[in-house]
Coordinates of C-alpha atoms and ligand atoms in Angstrom, one line a residue:
X34 CA 22.8 -20.9 1.3
X35 CA 23.5 -24.6 1.4
X36 CA 21.7 -27.5 -0.2
X37 CA 22.4 -30.9 -1.7
X38 CA 21.5 -31.0 -5.4
X39 CA 19.6 -33.9 -6.9
X40 CA 20.2 -32.9 -10.5
X41 CA 23.3 -31.8 -12.4
X42 CA 21.6 -28.7 -13.7
X43 CA 21.1 -26.1 -10.9
X44 CA 19.4 -22.8 -11.3
X45 CA 18.7 -20.1 -8.7
X46 CA 17.2 -16.6 -8.8
X47 CA 16.6 -13.6 -6.6
X48 CA 13.0 -12.3 -6.6
X49 CA 12.6 -9.2 -8.8
X50 CA 9.7 -7.9 -6.7
X51 CA 8.3 -8.1 -3.2
X52 CA 4.8 -9.4 -2.8
X53 CA 2.4 -6.6 -1.6
X54 CA 4.4 -4.0 -3.5
X55 CA 3.6 -4.4 -7.2
X56 CA 6.6 -3.1 -9.1
X57 CA 9.8 -4.5 -10.4
X58 CA 12.5 -3.6 -7.8
X59 CA 15.4 -5.7 -9.3
X60 CA 16.7 -6.6 -5.9
X61 CA 19.7 -8.1 -7.6
X62 CA 21.1 -4.6 -8.1
X63 CA 22.2 -4.7 -4.4
X64 CA 23.8 -8.1 -4.7
X65 CA 27.6 -8.6 -5.1
X66 CA 30.4 -11.2 -4.4
X67 CA 28.3 -14.1 -5.5
X68 CA 30.2 -17.3 -5.0
X69 CA 29.4 -21.0 -5.4
X70 CA 31.4 -23.7 -3.6
X71 CA 31.5 -27.4 -3.7
X72 CA 33.8 -29.5 -1.6
X73 CA 35.5 -26.2 -0.5
X74 CA 36.3 -25.2 -4.1
X75 CA 34.8 -22.2 -5.9
X76 CA 33.1 -23.3 -9.1
X77 CA 32.2 -21.3 -12.2
X78 CA 28.5 -20.7 -13.0
X79 CA 26.8 -18.4 -15.5
X80 CA 24.3 -15.7 -15.3
X81 CA 21.2 -16.4 -17.3
X82 CA 19.2 -13.3 -16.6
X83 CA 19.5 -10.1 -14.6
X84 CA 18.4 -12.0 -11.5
X85 CA 19.1 -15.7 -12.1
X86 CA 22.1 -18.0 -12.5
X87 CA 22.8 -21.5 -13.6
X88 CA 25.4 -24.3 -13.4
X89 CA 25.9 -27.8 -14.9
X90 CA 27.6 -29.7 -12.1
X91 CA 30.1 -32.5 -12.4
X92 CA 29.0 -34.1 -9.1
X93 CA 26.0 -33.9 -6.7
X94 CA 28.1 -33.0 -3.6
X95 CA 26.6 -30.4 -1.3
X96 CA 26.6 -26.8 -2.6
X97 CA 27.2 -23.5 -0.7
X98 CA 26.2 -20.3 -2.3
X99 CA 27.4 -17.1 -0.6
X100 CA 26.8 -13.4 -1.5
X101 CA 26.5 -9.9 0.0
X102 CA 23.6 -7.6 -0.1
X103 CA 23.9 -3.9 0.3
X104 CA 21.3 -3.2 2.9
X105 CA 20.8 0.5 2.9
X106 CA 17.1 1.1 2.2
X107 CA 14.9 1.4 5.3
X108 CA 11.6 0.6 3.7
X109 CA 9.2 -2.2 4.5
X110 CA 10.0 -4.0 1.2
X111 CA 13.8 -3.8 1.1
X112 CA 16.8 -4.5 3.4
X113 CA 18.5 -2.2 5.9
X114 CA 21.4 -2.7 8.3
X115 CA 23.4 -0.3 10.5
X116 CA 25.6 -0.9 13.6
X117 CA 22.5 -0.8 15.8
X118 CA 19.7 -2.3 13.9
X119 CA 18.6 -4.6 11.0
X120 CA 15.4 -4.7 9.1
X121 CA 15.3 -7.3 6.4
X122 CA 12.7 -8.1 3.8
X123 CA 13.8 -11.6 2.8
X124 CA 12.2 -11.4 -0.7
X125 CA 15.0 -8.9 -1.4
X126 CA 17.7 -11.2 0.0
X127 CA 17.0 -15.0 -0.4
X128 CA 17.5 -17.0 -3.6
X129 CA 14.8 -19.3 -4.9
X130 CA 16.6 -22.5 -6.0
X131 CA 14.8 -24.4 -8.8
X132 CA 13.1 -27.5 -7.5
X133 CA 13.2 -26.4 -3.8
X134 CA 10.4 -23.9 -3.7
X135 CA 7.9 -26.1 -1.9
X136 CA 10.4 -27.8 0.4
X137 CA 11.3 -26.7 4.0
X138 CA 13.9 -24.1 4.5
X139 CA 16.0 -23.4 7.6
X140 CA 17.4 -20.0 8.5
X141 CA 20.2 -19.2 11.0
X142 CA 21.7 -15.8 12.1
X143 CA 25.1 -14.7 13.2
X144 CA 24.4 -11.7 15.4
X145 CA 26.5 -9.3 17.6
X146 CA 26.4 -10.7 21.2
X147 CA 24.0 -8.2 22.6
X148 CA 21.5 -8.4 19.7
X149 CA 18.4 -10.4 19.5
X150 CA 16.3 -11.2 16.5
X151 CA 12.5 -11.2 15.9
X152 CA 10.7 -12.9 13.0
X153 CA 7.4 -14.8 12.7
X154 CA 9.0 -18.2 12.2
X155 CA 9.3 -21.0 14.7
X156 CA 12.7 -21.8 16.2
X157 CA 15.4 -20.3 18.3
X158 CA 18.9 -21.0 16.9
X159 CA 17.4 -22.4 13.7
X160 CA 14.2 -21.0 12.3
X161 CA 12.0 -23.3 10.2
X162 CA 9.9 -22.3 7.2
X163 CA 7.5 -24.6 5.5
X164 CA 8.7 -23.6 2.0
X165 CA 10.4 -20.7 0.2
X166 CA 7.2 -18.5 0.2
X167 CA 6.8 -18.9 4.0
X168 CA 10.5 -18.0 4.4
X169 CA 10.5 -14.8 2.3
X170 CA 7.2 -13.7 3.8
X171 CA 8.9 -13.5 7.3
X172 CA 10.2 -10.0 8.0
X173 CA 13.4 -10.0 10.1
X174 CA 14.2 -7.4 12.8
X175 CA 17.4 -7.5 14.8
X176 CA 19.2 -5.3 17.3
X177 CA 18.8 -4.5 21.0
X178 CA 15.0 -4.8 20.7
X179 CA 12.3 -5.8 23.1
X180 CA 8.9 -7.1 22.2
X181 CA 5.6 -6.9 24.1
X182 CA 2.5 -9.1 23.9
X183 CA -1.1 -8.1 23.3
X184 CA -4.1 -10.3 23.0
X185 CA -6.9 -10.3 20.4
X186 CA -9.8 -12.6 21.2
X187 CA -7.7 -15.1 23.2
X188 CA -4.9 -15.0 20.6
X189 CA -1.5 -13.7 21.8
X190 CA 0.3 -11.4 19.3
X191 CA 3.8 -9.9 19.5
X192 CA 4.4 -6.1 19.2
X193 CA 7.8 -4.8 18.3
X194 CA 8.1 -1.0 18.6
X195 CA 11.2 0.5 17.1
X196 CA 12.3 4.2 17.5
X197 CA 10.4 5.9 20.3
X198 CA 8.7 9.2 19.3
X199 CA 10.2 12.3 21.0
X200 CA 7.0 12.7 23.0
X201 CA 7.0 9.0 24.0
X202 CA 4.7 6.3 22.8
X203 CA 0.9 7.0 23.2
X204 CA -0.1 5.8 26.7
X205 CA -2.9 3.5 25.4
X206 CA -1.0 2.1 22.4
X207 CA -1.2 -1.5 23.3
X208 CA -4.9 -1.4 24.4
X209 CA -5.9 0.7 21.3
X210 CA -4.0 -1.6 18.9
X211 CA -5.8 -4.6 20.5
X212 CA -9.2 -2.8 20.1
X213 CA -8.6 -2.1 16.4
X214 CA -7.5 -5.7 15.8
X215 CA -10.6 -7.0 17.7
X216 CA -12.8 -4.7 15.6
X217 CA -11.2 -6.2 12.4
X218 CA -12.1 -9.7 13.7
X219 CA -15.7 -8.6 14.3
X220 CA -15.8 -7.3 10.7
X221 CA -14.7 -10.8 9.5
X222 CA -16.7 -12.5 12.2
X223 CA -13.9 -14.8 13.2
X224 CA -10.5 -15.2 14.9
X225 CA -7.4 -13.9 13.2
X226 CA -6.0 -16.5 10.7
X227 CA -2.5 -16.0 12.0
X228 CA -3.7 -17.1 15.5
X229 CA -0.8 -16.8 18.1
X230 CA 1.8 -16.2 15.4
X231 CA 1.0 -12.6 14.5
X232 CA 3.9 -10.2 14.9
X233 CA 3.3 -6.5 14.4
X234 CA 6.4 -4.3 13.9
X235 CA 6.1 -0.5 14.2
X236 CA 9.1 1.5 12.9
X237 CA 8.6 5.0 14.1
X238 CA 10.7 7.4 12.0
X239 CA 11.2 11.1 11.5
X240 CA 9.4 10.7 8.1
X241 CA 7.6 7.8 6.6
X242 CA 4.2 6.2 6.0
X243 CA 3.4 2.7 4.8
X244 CA 3.1 -0.9 5.6
X245 CA 3.6 -4.3 4.3
X246 CA 1.4 -7.2 5.1
X247 CA 2.5 -10.8 5.7
X248 CA 0.7 -14.0 6.5
X249 CA 1.9 -13.8 10.1
X250 CA 2.3 -10.1 10.8
X251 CA 2.9 -6.7 9.3
X252 CA 5.6 -4.1 9.3
X253 CA 4.5 -0.5 9.6
X254 CA 6.4 2.8 9.2
X255 CA 4.9 5.9 10.6
X256 CA 6.2 9.4 11.3
X257 CA 6.6 10.5 14.9
X258 CA 5.6 14.1 13.9
X259 CA 2.2 12.7 12.9
X260 CA 1.4 10.3 15.7
X261 CA 1.2 13.1 18.3
X262 CA -2.2 14.6 17.4
X263 CA -5.6 13.1 17.4
X264 CA -6.0 12.8 13.6
X265 CA -2.5 11.5 13.2
X266 CA -3.1 8.9 15.8
X267 CA -6.4 7.9 14.3
X268 CA -4.7 7.4 10.9
X269 CA -2.0 5.4 12.6
X270 CA -4.7 3.1 14.0
X271 CA -6.2 2.9 10.6
X272 CA -2.9 1.7 9.2
X273 CA -2.7 -1.0 11.9
X274 CA -6.2 -2.1 11.0
X275 CA -5.5 -2.0 7.3
X276 CA -2.5 -4.4 7.6
X277 CA -4.4 -6.6 10.1
X278 CA -7.3 -7.0 7.7
X279 CA -4.8 -8.0 5.0
X280 CA -4.4 -11.3 6.9
X281 CA -7.7 -12.1 5.2
X282 CA -8.0 -9.9 2.2
X283 CA -4.8 -10.0 0.1
X284 CA -2.7 -12.6 2.0
X285 CA -5.1 -15.5 2.0
X286 CA -8.0 -14.2 -0.1
X287 CA -5.9 -13.4 -3.1
X288 CA -6.5 -12.5 -6.7
X289 CA -6.1 -15.8 -8.6
X290 CA -3.0 -14.6 -10.5
X291 CA -1.1 -14.6 -7.2
X292 CA -1.5 -18.2 -6.3
X293 CA 1.3 -18.9 -6.4
X294 CA 3.5 -15.8 -6.7
X295 CA 5.8 -15.7 -9.7
X296 CA 8.8 -13.8 -8.3
X297 CA 10.6 -13.7 -11.7
X298 CA 8.3 -11.2 -13.5
X299 CA 5.5 -8.6 -13.1
X300 CA 2.2 -10.4 -12.6
X301 CA -0.7 -8.4 -13.8
X302 CA -4.0 -8.6 -11.9
X303 CA -7.1 -6.4 -12.0
X304 CA -7.9 -7.8 -8.5
X305 CA -5.7 -5.2 -6.8
X306 CA -8.7 -2.8 -6.6
X307 CA -10.5 -5.3 -4.4
X308 CA -7.4 -6.2 -2.4
X309 CA -6.4 -2.6 -1.6
X310 CA -9.6 -0.7 -2.2
X311 CA -11.9 -2.8 0.1
X312 CA -9.1 -2.8 2.7
X313 CA -8.7 1.0 2.5
X314 CA -12.4 1.5 2.9
X315 CA -12.7 -0.6 6.0
X316 CA -9.5 0.8 7.6
X317 CA -11.3 4.1 7.8
X318 CA -14.1 2.5 9.8
X319 CA -12.0 0.5 12.2
X320 CA -11.2 3.2 14.9
X321 CA -14.9 3.9 15.0
X322 CA -15.8 0.2 15.2
X323 CA -13.2 -0.1 18.0
X324 CA -14.9 2.6 20.0
X325 CA -11.9 4.9 19.6
X326 CA -13.4 7.4 17.3
X327 CA -16.7 9.0 16.3
X328 CA -18.9 9.4 13.3
X329 CA -17.9 12.9 12.6
X330 CA -14.2 11.9 12.3
X331 CA -15.1 9.0 10.0
X332 CA -16.9 11.5 7.7
X333 CA -13.8 13.7 7.7
X334 CA -11.5 10.7 6.9
X335 CA -13.9 9.5 4.1
X336 CA -14.0 13.1 2.7
X337 CA -10.1 13.2 2.7
X338 CA -10.1 9.9 0.9
X339 CA -12.7 10.8 -1.7
X340 CA -11.7 14.5 -2.3
X341 CA -8.6 13.9 -4.5
X342 CA -10.8 11.8 -6.9
X343 CA -12.9 14.9 -7.6
X344 CA -10.1 17.4 -7.4
X345 CA -7.9 15.7 -10.0
X346 CA -8.8 14.6 -13.5
X347 CA -7.0 11.2 -13.4
X348 CA -10.2 9.1 -13.0
X349 CA -11.6 10.5 -16.3
X350 CA -8.6 8.9 -18.1
X351 CA -7.9 5.6 -16.3
X352 CA -10.4 3.1 -15.3
X353 CA -10.2 1.2 -11.9
X354 CA -9.4 -2.1 -13.6
X355 CA -6.7 -0.4 -15.7
X356 CA -5.3 1.3 -12.6
X357 CA -4.9 -2.2 -11.0
X358 CA -3.4 -3.8 -14.1
X359 CA -1.0 -0.9 -14.6
X360 CA 0.2 -0.7 -11.0
X361 CA 3.6 -2.0 -12.0
X362 CA 4.4 0.8 -14.3
X363 CA 2.1 3.6 -13.0
X364 CA 1.0 3.8 -9.3
X365 CA 4.4 2.7 -8.1
X366 CA 6.2 5.1 -10.4
X367 CA 3.9 8.0 -9.9
X368 CA 5.1 11.6 -10.3
X369 CA 3.3 14.8 -9.4
X370 CA 1.8 15.0 -12.8
X371 CA 0.4 11.5 -12.6
X372 CA -2.7 12.9 -10.9
X373 CA -3.8 14.3 -14.3
X374 CA -4.0 11.0 -16.1
X375 CA -4.0 8.3 -13.5
X376 CA -6.1 7.3 -10.5
X377 CA -5.0 5.3 -7.4
X378 CA -6.7 1.9 -7.1
X379 CA -6.5 2.3 -3.3
X380 CA -8.5 5.5 -3.4
X381 CA -10.9 4.8 -6.3
X382 CA -11.2 1.2 -5.0
X383 CA -12.2 2.6 -1.6
X384 CA -14.8 4.8 -3.3
X385 CA -16.2 1.8 -5.2
X386 CA -16.3 -0.1 -1.9
X387 CA -18.3 2.8 -0.4
X388 CA -20.8 2.8 -3.3
X389 CA -21.1 -1.0 -3.2
X390 CA -21.6 -1.0 0.6
X391 CA -24.4 1.6 0.4
X392 CA -26.1 -0.1 -2.6
X393 CA -25.9 -3.5 -1.0
X394 CA -27.5 -2.0 2.2
X395 CA -30.4 -0.7 0.0
X396 CA -31.1 -4.4 -0.7
X397 CA -30.6 -5.5 2.9
X398 CA -27.1 -6.9 2.6
X399 CA -23.7 -5.3 3.0
X400 CA -20.2 -5.3 1.6
X401 CA -18.9 -7.0 4.8
X402 CA -21.3 -9.8 4.1
X403 CA -19.9 -10.2 0.5
X404 CA -16.3 -10.0 1.8
X405 CA -17.0 -12.8 4.3
X406 CA -18.7 -15.0 1.7
X407 CA -15.7 -14.5 -0.7
X408 CA -13.4 -15.3 2.2
X409 CA -15.2 -18.6 2.9
X410 CA -15.2 -19.6 -0.7
X411 CA -11.9 -18.4 -2.1
X412 CA -9.8 -17.4 1.0
X413 CA -10.0 -20.4 3.4
X414 CA -9.7 -22.7 0.5
X415 CA -6.8 -20.7 -1.1
X416 CA -8.3 -20.9 -4.5
X417 CA -8.0 -17.2 -5.3
X418 CA -10.7 -15.1 -6.9
X419 CA -11.4 -13.5 -10.2
X420 CA -13.8 -10.6 -11.2
X421 CA -16.4 -13.2 -12.1
X422 CA -16.3 -14.6 -8.6
X423 CA -16.9 -11.2 -7.0
X424 CA -19.7 -10.4 -9.5
X425 CA -21.3 -13.8 -8.9
X426 CA -21.4 -13.2 -5.2
X427 CA -23.0 -9.8 -5.6
X428 CA -25.4 -11.2 -8.2
X429 CA -26.8 -13.5 -5.6
X430 CA -28.1 -10.3 -3.9
X431 CA -28.6 -8.1 -6.9
X432 CA -28.1 -8.9 -10.6
X433 CA -28.3 -5.2 -11.4
X434 CA -25.6 -4.2 -9.0
X435 CA -23.3 -7.0 -10.3
X436 CA -23.7 -5.6 -13.8
X437 CA -23.2 -2.1 -12.6
X438 CA -20.0 -3.0 -10.9
X439 CA -18.5 -4.0 -14.3
X440 CA -19.2 -0.5 -15.6
X441 CA -17.7 1.1 -12.5
X442 CA -14.6 -1.0 -13.0
X443 CA -14.1 -0.5 -16.7
X444 CA -15.5 3.0 -17.5
X445 CA -13.4 6.0 -16.4
X446 CA -15.3 8.5 -14.4
X447 CA -18.5 6.6 -14.1
X448 CA -19.0 6.1 -10.3
X449 CA -22.3 7.5 -9.1
X450 CA -20.7 8.8 -5.9
X451 CA -22.9 12.0 -5.5
X452 CA -26.1 9.9 -5.7
X453 CA -24.7 7.3 -3.2
X454 CA -23.8 10.1 -0.8
X455 CA -27.4 11.4 -0.9
X456 CA -28.9 7.9 -0.5
X457 CA -27.5 7.7 3.0
X458 CA -28.6 11.3 4.0
X459 CA -25.2 12.9 3.5
X460 CA -24.3 15.9 1.4
X461 CA -21.1 17.5 0.1
X462 CA -20.5 20.9 1.6
X463 CA -18.4 22.9 -0.8
X464 CA -16.1 25.6 0.5
X465 CA -16.6 29.0 -1.0
X466 CA -13.2 30.3 0.0
X467 CA -11.5 32.2 -2.8
X468 CA -7.9 31.3 -3.7
X469 CA -5.6 31.7 -6.6
X470 CA -4.9 28.6 -8.6
X471 CA -2.0 28.6 -11.0
X472 CA -2.3 24.9 -11.7
X473 CA 1.4 24.5 -11.0
X474 CA 3.4 22.2 -8.8
X475 CA 7.0 23.1 -8.3
X476 CA 10.0 21.6 -6.5
X477 CA 13.2 23.4 -5.4
X478 CA 16.3 21.5 -6.7
X479 CA 19.7 23.0 -6.0
X480 CA 18.1 26.4 -5.4
X481 CA 16.3 26.1 -8.8
X482 CA 12.5 26.3 -8.9
X483 CA 11.4 23.5 -11.3
X484 CA 7.9 22.7 -12.5
X485 CA 6.8 19.1 -11.7
X486 CA 3.2 19.4 -12.7
X487 CA 1.0 21.6 -15.0
X488 CA -2.7 20.9 -14.6
X489 CA -5.0 20.7 -17.6
X490 CA -6.9 23.9 -18.3
X491 CA -4.9 25.9 -15.8
X492 CA -3.4 29.3 -16.0
X493 CA 0.1 27.8 -16.3
X494 CA -1.0 25.6 -19.2
X495 CA -2.5 28.6 -21.0
X496 CA 0.8 30.4 -20.5
X497 CA 2.6 27.5 -22.3
X498 CA 4.6 26.3 -19.3
X499 CA 5.5 22.6 -19.2
X500 CA 7.0 20.1 -16.7
X501 CA 10.7 20.6 -16.5
X502 CA 10.7 24.4 -17.0
X503 CA 12.8 26.3 -14.4
X504 CA 11.0 29.4 -13.2
X505 CA 13.4 32.3 -12.9
X506 CA 11.5 35.5 -12.2
X507 CA 8.0 37.1 -12.0
X508 CA 7.6 40.8 -12.9
X509 CA 11.4 40.9 -13.1
X510 CA 11.8 39.7 -9.5
X511 CA 13.7 36.5 -8.7
X512 CA 11.8 33.4 -7.8
X513 CA 13.6 31.3 -5.2
X514 CA 10.9 29.4 -3.2
X515 CA 7.4 28.0 -3.9
X516 CA 5.9 30.7 -1.7
X517 CA 7.4 33.4 -3.9
X518 CA 4.9 32.4 -6.6
X519 CA 2.0 33.5 -4.4
X520 CA 3.7 36.7 -3.5
X521 CA 4.8 37.8 -6.9
X522 CA 1.9 36.5 -9.0
X523 CA -1.3 38.4 -7.8
X524 CA -4.7 37.3 -8.9
X525 CA -6.5 38.8 -12.0
X526 CA -3.4 40.5 -13.4
X527 CA -1.2 39.7 -16.3
X528 CA 2.3 38.9 -15.0
X529 CA 5.5 38.5 -17.1
X530 CA 7.3 35.3 -16.2
X531 CA 10.9 34.5 -17.1
X532 CA 11.8 30.9 -17.3
X533 CA 14.4 28.5 -18.6
X534 CA 13.7 25.6 -20.9
X535 CA 16.4 23.3 -22.3
X536 CA 19.1 25.8 -21.2
X537 CA 17.6 28.8 -22.9
X538 CA 15.9 31.8 -21.3
X539 CA 12.3 32.7 -22.4
X540 CA 9.4 34.8 -21.4
X541 CA 5.6 34.3 -21.2
X542 CA 2.6 36.0 -19.7
X543 CA 0.6 34.4 -16.9
X544 CA -2.9 35.4 -16.0
X545 CA -4.0 33.8 -12.7
X546 CA -7.8 34.0 -12.2
X547 CA -9.0 33.9 -8.7
X548 CA -11.2 30.8 -8.2
X549 CA -13.4 29.2 -5.6
X550 CA -11.5 26.8 -3.5
X551 CA -12.5 23.3 -4.5
X552 CA -12.2 21.7 -1.0
X553 CA -15.4 19.9 0.2
X554 CA -16.5 18.0 3.2
X555 CA -19.1 15.3 3.8
X556 CA -21.8 16.4 6.3
X557 CA -25.2 15.3 7.5
X558 CA -27.9 16.4 5.0
X559 CA -30.3 18.6 7.0
X560 CA -33.0 17.9 4.4
X561 CA -32.5 14.1 4.3
X562 CA -35.6 11.9 4.1
X563 CA -36.6 9.6 7.0
X564 CA -35.5 6.6 4.8
X565 CA -32.2 8.1 4.1
X566 CA -31.5 8.8 7.8
X567 CA -32.4 5.2 8.5
X568 CA -30.0 4.0 5.8
X569 CA -27.3 6.3 7.3
X570 CA -27.6 4.7 10.7
X571 CA -27.4 1.3 9.2
X572 CA -24.4 2.2 7.0
X573 CA -22.5 3.5 10.1
X574 CA -22.7 0.0 11.6
X575 CA -20.4 -1.3 8.7
X576 CA -20.3 -4.9 9.9
Ligands
ZN710 ZN1 -2.8 -2.5 1.8

């Protein structure tokens, strides 16, 4: 990095987190060989925190700061580089220099001769960013890559596909992506804010799922084993739609705490439920709105989204507003046992969005309507919103619903989801299948079967087993794999378990009751009233 200082005291810092991914990543852990030069001489500076440095200069000659980044993590929020390919998230790589945040930045690349580079910034040899935020919001992909174009309501977007699936790319990929993006525009009732500058990057990998939204694009990771079947392809299109909708909700319509981003510390916001929950709710609907799916599939996807909320006890312990505020230390650091005491603001946020949408439709409005109003007031103007702003918008339609929303946000386990399902002529069909349920989750580590989760009230809890215990044998027979638990621990019988805790062998008795399978599915209610059926048809329109 080079710049001409205007003051003797210079301070610079590497972001400790990547916007869109709300946890401290300490990107500085991958940085080494930091060197500052002035008039071709290295000069000494001091570290003032884990991720920031400072110097008091003798002169105001131009400065050059150089450093290396270990780029080994192929995620959408970190940096990766190998001899064939680079994927860089600049929030993990570029220093913010005090006093220069809101000034233009220029970026150049030195690439192998047969490589090209793709990023949503203007330029060819030299790329221009309006300010530091604009720069670090531009994902960089380089290698021997070819991009394609697709259009959305007269806007031309770039598509960069990386890593072809073994069965080839879906034949209608480009057309289907266009349709989902158009459906998103219909939901928001306007053209995409990124206009002609949107760049969608799809990294197709053996394993992986996720995305990161940017003002002018998105980077997705998806698994090639999933994209081959209908459901996997539909979920892929939902992910495309999810990130596309983030152009509005999250990037430009932001919780007030994120205008501007503070890259130096965790920034707590309860608005994450709205940012991710509303987006997750609508991403389920976008393949249907795009004409690429049907109502039955939507009900299946909504069931899959809602089911874990009922199957796990987390939402009885953590409210939705707390889940948002605690994202930094909980959701992004989740373990298998987190499901017992925490709830995802994506999932519960989507459930609240569903309830809001239905209840708003009962009073002749819709959640899409509220979202568009908030966008006009707090998104286009970049003012950011608070809970009060969301409630005020809903109160214009229904004071009672605005008050109720506060309870849904702050009280664990309060959402009236069963009632809402019935209000639109749907019902939960519970499976009666019998299964055994030990209430245990295990992982195999170096051939050792270790417990990673013990559910409350389960057979395993009653037997006194805890997270970290190594399961050795059942009925005197060695346990090697998770499947052995099913084979060696029959239902409705007391079984002797040998386990190891803190290096010492111990025994306990485990009694596994057979229980009804908890799985359920949303279906049409055959006894729904005429009014409920009418509401159901309206609800399926979404927009
Ligand atoms: Zn998202």
